[in-house]
């Protein structure tokens, strides 16, 4: 099963950007909603994604070059990342594609099977957090 999953390509689901760019845009969009309107810092995004700050910085350069994010310095000399209207539009378009794809995938399960999947995923996530530590 893992081998089969590892061969799946995301092309056609997320278009016009890489999966990393999609993830960064998601973070830039969601972070302010959960933090009183404060834009995410580069370090915040790196922590949420579980990647290095330099990796996020490279992705941000690409996104900024396309006009999808803006970077500003805050009063503590930290770079804050905000999604632009064009970035939000591109994100929402791709989010719609992802949700549609997931709905088609999940349509093969019965309601009882979905409850089982949710229960097992929750158990897997808890065991993973316990073993690896929540970082």
Short mmCIF file of N, CA and C in Angstrom, two decimals, residues 39-123:
data_model
loop_
_atom_site.label_atom_id
_atom_site.label_comp_id
_atom_site.label_asym_id
_atom_site.label_seq_id
_atom_site.Cartn_x
_atom_site.Cartn_y
_atom_site.Cartn_z
N UNK A 39 0.08 38.44 10.95
CA UNK A 39 0.62 37.66 9.84
C UNK A 39 1.71 36.71 10.35
N UNK A 40 1.87 35.61 9.66
CA UNK A 40 2.87 34.61 10.03
C UNK A 40 4.27 35.12 9.75
N UNK A 41 5.20 34.74 10.61
CA UNK A 41 6.61 34.99 10.33
C UNK A 41 7.14 33.82 9.50
N UNK A 42 8.31 34.00 8.95
CA UNK A 42 8.93 32.92 8.19
C UNK A 42 9.15 31.73 9.11
N UNK A 43 9.58 31.99 10.34
CA UNK A 43 9.81 30.91 11.31
C UNK A 43 8.50 30.20 11.66
N UNK A 44 7.39 30.96 11.76
CA UNK A 44 6.09 30.34 12.04
C UNK A 44 5.73 29.34 10.94
N UNK A 45 5.90 29.77 9.70
CA UNK A 45 5.56 28.91 8.56
C UNK A 45 6.45 27.68 8.55
N UNK A 46 7.75 27.87 8.79
CA UNK A 46 8.68 26.74 8.81
C UNK A 46 8.27 25.74 9.89
N UNK A 47 7.89 26.24 11.08
CA UNK A 47 7.48 25.35 12.17
C UNK A 47 6.20 24.60 11.81
N UNK A 48 5.24 25.30 11.23
CA UNK A 48 3.98 24.65 10.85
C UNK A 48 4.20 23.55 9.82
N UNK A 49 5.11 23.79 8.90
CA UNK A 49 5.37 22.83 7.82
C UNK A 49 6.39 21.77 8.21
N UNK A 50 7.14 22.00 9.28
CA UNK A 50 8.16 21.05 9.69
C UNK A 50 9.37 21.05 8.77
N UNK A 51 9.69 22.24 8.23
CA UNK A 51 10.84 22.38 7.33
C UNK A 51 11.73 23.51 7.84
N UNK A 52 12.87 23.69 7.20
CA UNK A 52 13.81 24.72 7.63
C UNK A 52 13.38 26.11 7.17
N UNK A 53 13.84 27.12 7.89
CA UNK A 53 13.58 28.51 7.50
C UNK A 53 14.14 28.81 6.11
N UNK A 54 15.38 28.36 5.78
CA UNK A 54 15.88 28.62 4.43
C UNK A 54 15.00 28.01 3.33
N UNK A 55 14.42 26.83 3.59
CA UNK A 55 13.54 26.21 2.60
C UNK A 55 12.29 27.07 2.39
N UNK A 56 11.73 27.58 3.47
CA UNK A 56 10.56 28.45 3.36
C UNK A 56 10.94 29.75 2.65
N UNK A 57 12.10 30.30 2.96
CA UNK A 57 12.55 31.55 2.33
C UNK A 57 12.66 31.40 0.82
N UNK A 58 13.18 30.26 0.36
CA UNK A 58 13.28 30.02 -1.09
C UNK A 58 11.89 29.99 -1.72
N UNK A 59 10.96 29.31 -1.07
CA UNK A 59 9.60 29.22 -1.59
C UNK A 59 8.94 30.60 -1.58
N UNK A 60 9.19 31.38 -0.55
CA UNK A 60 8.61 32.73 -0.46
C UNK A 60 9.12 33.63 -1.58
N UNK A 61 10.38 33.49 -1.94
CA UNK A 61 10.91 34.29 -3.05
C UNK A 61 10.13 34.01 -4.33
N UNK A 62 9.86 32.74 -4.58
CA UNK A 62 9.10 32.35 -5.76
C UNK A 62 7.68 32.92 -5.70
N UNK A 63 7.03 32.77 -4.56
CA UNK A 63 5.66 33.26 -4.40
C UNK A 63 5.59 34.78 -4.50
N UNK A 64 6.58 35.46 -3.94
CA UNK A 64 6.60 36.92 -4.01
C UNK A 64 6.84 37.37 -5.45
N UNK A 65 7.68 36.66 -6.17
CA UNK A 65 7.93 36.98 -7.57
C UNK A 65 6.68 36.88 -8.43
N UNK A 66 5.76 36.04 -8.03
CA UNK A 66 4.50 35.89 -8.76
C UNK A 66 3.42 36.84 -8.24
N UNK A 67 3.74 37.58 -7.20
CA UNK A 67 2.76 38.52 -6.64
C UNK A 67 1.72 37.85 -5.75
N UNK A 68 2.04 36.67 -5.21
CA UNK A 68 1.06 35.93 -4.41
C UNK A 68 1.22 36.15 -2.91
N UNK A 69 2.38 36.65 -2.49
CA UNK A 69 2.57 37.00 -1.08
C UNK A 69 3.33 38.32 -1.01
N UNK A 70 3.24 38.96 0.15
CA UNK A 70 4.04 40.15 0.45
C UNK A 70 4.81 39.87 1.73
N UNK A 71 6.05 40.36 1.78
CA UNK A 71 6.85 40.23 2.99
C UNK A 71 7.11 41.62 3.54
N UNK A 72 6.90 41.78 4.84
CA UNK A 72 7.13 43.07 5.50
C UNK A 72 7.89 42.83 6.80
N UNK A 73 8.62 43.84 7.24
CA UNK A 73 9.33 43.76 8.52
C UNK A 73 8.40 44.28 9.61
N UNK A 74 8.34 43.56 10.73
CA UNK A 74 7.55 44.08 11.85
C UNK A 74 8.47 44.87 12.78
N UNK A 75 7.93 45.36 13.87
CA UNK A 75 8.72 46.22 14.77
C UNK A 75 9.82 45.47 15.50
N UNK A 76 9.80 44.16 15.46
CA UNK A 76 10.86 43.37 16.10
C UNK A 76 11.85 42.85 15.07
N UNK A 77 11.84 43.43 13.90
CA UNK A 77 12.75 43.08 12.82
C UNK A 77 12.57 41.65 12.33
N UNK A 78 11.35 41.18 12.44
CA UNK A 78 10.99 39.86 11.95
C UNK A 78 10.21 40.03 10.65
N UNK A 79 10.44 39.15 9.69
CA UNK A 79 9.72 39.22 8.42
C UNK A 79 8.36 38.56 8.59
N UNK A 80 7.31 39.28 8.22
CA UNK A 80 5.94 38.77 8.28
C UNK A 80 5.45 38.53 6.85
N UNK A 81 4.67 37.49 6.67
CA UNK A 81 4.22 37.06 5.35
C UNK A 81 2.71 37.20 5.25
N UNK A 82 2.26 37.93 4.24
CA UNK A 82 0.82 38.10 4.00
C UNK A 82 0.49 37.63 2.59
N UNK A 83 -0.65 36.99 2.46
CA UNK A 83 -1.10 36.55 1.15
C UNK A 83 -1.78 37.74 0.45
N UNK A 84 -1.54 37.89 -0.84
CA UNK A 84 -2.16 38.96 -1.62
C UNK A 84 -3.51 38.48 -2.16
N UNK A 85 -4.34 39.40 -2.65
CA UNK A 85 -5.59 38.97 -3.29
C UNK A 85 -5.35 37.97 -4.44
N UNK A 86 -4.31 38.19 -5.23
CA UNK A 86 -4.00 37.25 -6.33
C UNK A 86 -3.58 35.90 -5.77
N UNK A 87 -2.82 35.89 -4.68
CA UNK A 87 -2.41 34.65 -4.04
C UNK A 87 -3.60 33.91 -3.45
N UNK A 88 -4.50 34.67 -2.84
CA UNK A 88 -5.71 34.06 -2.26
C UNK A 88 -6.56 33.42 -3.36
N UNK A 89 -6.69 34.12 -4.48
CA UNK A 89 -7.47 33.58 -5.60
C UNK A 89 -6.86 32.27 -6.11
N UNK A 90 -5.55 32.25 -6.27
CA UNK A 90 -4.87 31.04 -6.74
C UNK A 90 -4.99 29.92 -5.70
N UNK A 91 -4.85 30.26 -4.44
CA UNK A 91 -4.99 29.27 -3.37
C UNK A 91 -6.40 28.68 -3.35
N UNK A 92 -7.41 29.53 -3.42
CA UNK A 92 -8.79 29.05 -3.38
C UNK A 92 -9.12 28.16 -4.58
N UNK A 93 -8.58 28.51 -5.74
CA UNK A 93 -8.78 27.68 -6.92
C UNK A 93 -8.20 26.29 -6.69
N UNK A 94 -6.98 26.25 -6.17
CA UNK A 94 -6.34 24.96 -5.92
C UNK A 94 -6.99 24.23 -4.75
N UNK A 95 -7.44 24.96 -3.75
CA UNK A 95 -8.12 24.34 -2.61
C UNK A 95 -9.40 23.65 -3.10
N UNK A 96 -10.10 24.28 -4.01
CA UNK A 96 -11.30 23.70 -4.59
C UNK A 96 -10.96 22.40 -5.32
N UNK A 97 -9.84 22.40 -6.03
CA UNK A 97 -9.40 21.18 -6.72
C UNK A 97 -9.07 20.06 -5.74
N UNK A 98 -8.38 20.42 -4.65
CA UNK A 98 -7.99 19.43 -3.65
C UNK A 98 -9.23 18.84 -2.98
N UNK A 99 -10.17 19.71 -2.58
CA UNK A 99 -11.39 19.24 -1.92
C UNK A 99 -12.19 18.34 -2.87
N UNK A 100 -12.31 18.74 -4.12
CA UNK A 100 -13.02 17.92 -5.10
C UNK A 100 -12.37 16.56 -5.26
N UNK A 101 -11.05 16.55 -5.33
CA UNK A 101 -10.32 15.30 -5.47
C UNK A 101 -10.52 14.40 -4.24
N UNK A 102 -10.42 14.99 -3.05
CA UNK A 102 -10.64 14.22 -1.83
C UNK A 102 -12.06 13.68 -1.75
N UNK A 103 -13.02 14.48 -2.15
CA UNK A 103 -14.42 14.01 -2.15
C UNK A 103 -14.59 12.81 -3.07
N UNK A 104 -13.96 12.86 -4.25
CA UNK A 104 -14.05 11.72 -5.17
C UNK A 104 -13.37 10.49 -4.59
N UNK A 105 -12.23 10.69 -3.93
CA UNK A 105 -11.52 9.57 -3.31
C UNK A 105 -12.36 8.96 -2.19
N UNK A 106 -12.90 9.82 -1.34
CA UNK A 106 -13.65 9.34 -0.18
C UNK A 106 -15.01 8.76 -0.55
N UNK A 107 -15.48 9.01 -1.75
CA UNK A 107 -16.80 8.52 -2.15
C UNK A 107 -16.85 6.99 -2.24
N UNK A 108 -15.70 6.33 -2.24
CA UNK A 108 -15.70 4.87 -2.33
C UNK A 108 -15.97 4.22 -0.96
N UNK A 109 -15.96 5.03 0.11
CA UNK A 109 -16.17 4.50 1.45
C UNK A 109 -17.62 4.66 1.89
N UNK A 110 -18.10 3.68 2.64
CA UNK A 110 -19.42 3.81 3.27
C UNK A 110 -19.26 4.73 4.49
N UNK A 111 -20.39 5.14 5.07
CA UNK A 111 -20.35 5.98 6.27
C UNK A 111 -19.61 5.28 7.41
N UNK A 112 -19.88 4.00 7.59
CA UNK A 112 -19.20 3.24 8.65
C UNK A 112 -17.69 3.16 8.40
N UNK A 113 -17.32 2.94 7.14
CA UNK A 113 -15.89 2.89 6.80
C UNK A 113 -15.23 4.23 7.06
N UNK A 114 -15.93 5.32 6.77
CA UNK A 114 -15.37 6.65 7.02
C UNK A 114 -15.14 6.87 8.51
N UNK A 115 -16.07 6.41 9.34
CA UNK A 115 -15.87 6.51 10.79
C UNK A 115 -14.64 5.71 11.21
N UNK A 116 -14.48 4.52 10.62
CA UNK A 116 -13.31 3.70 10.92
C UNK A 116 -12.02 4.39 10.49
N UNK A 117 -12.02 4.95 9.29
CA UNK A 117 -10.84 5.67 8.79
C UNK A 117 -10.51 6.82 9.73
N UNK A 118 -11.51 7.61 10.12
CA UNK A 118 -11.28 8.75 11.02
C UNK A 118 -10.74 8.28 12.37
N UNK A 119 -11.32 7.22 12.90
CA UNK A 119 -10.87 6.69 14.20
C UNK A 119 -9.43 6.19 14.10
N UNK A 120 -9.12 5.44 13.04
CA UNK A 120 -7.77 4.91 12.87
C UNK A 120 -6.75 6.00 12.60
N UNK A 121 -7.14 7.01 11.82
CA UNK A 121 -6.21 8.12 11.55
C UNK A 121 -5.92 8.87 12.85
N UNK A 122 -6.94 9.08 13.66
CA UNK A 122 -6.75 9.75 14.94
C UNK A 122 -5.80 8.96 15.83
N UNK A 123 -5.99 7.65 15.86
CA UNK A 123 -5.12 6.78 16.65
C UNK A 123 -3.69 6.83 16.13
#
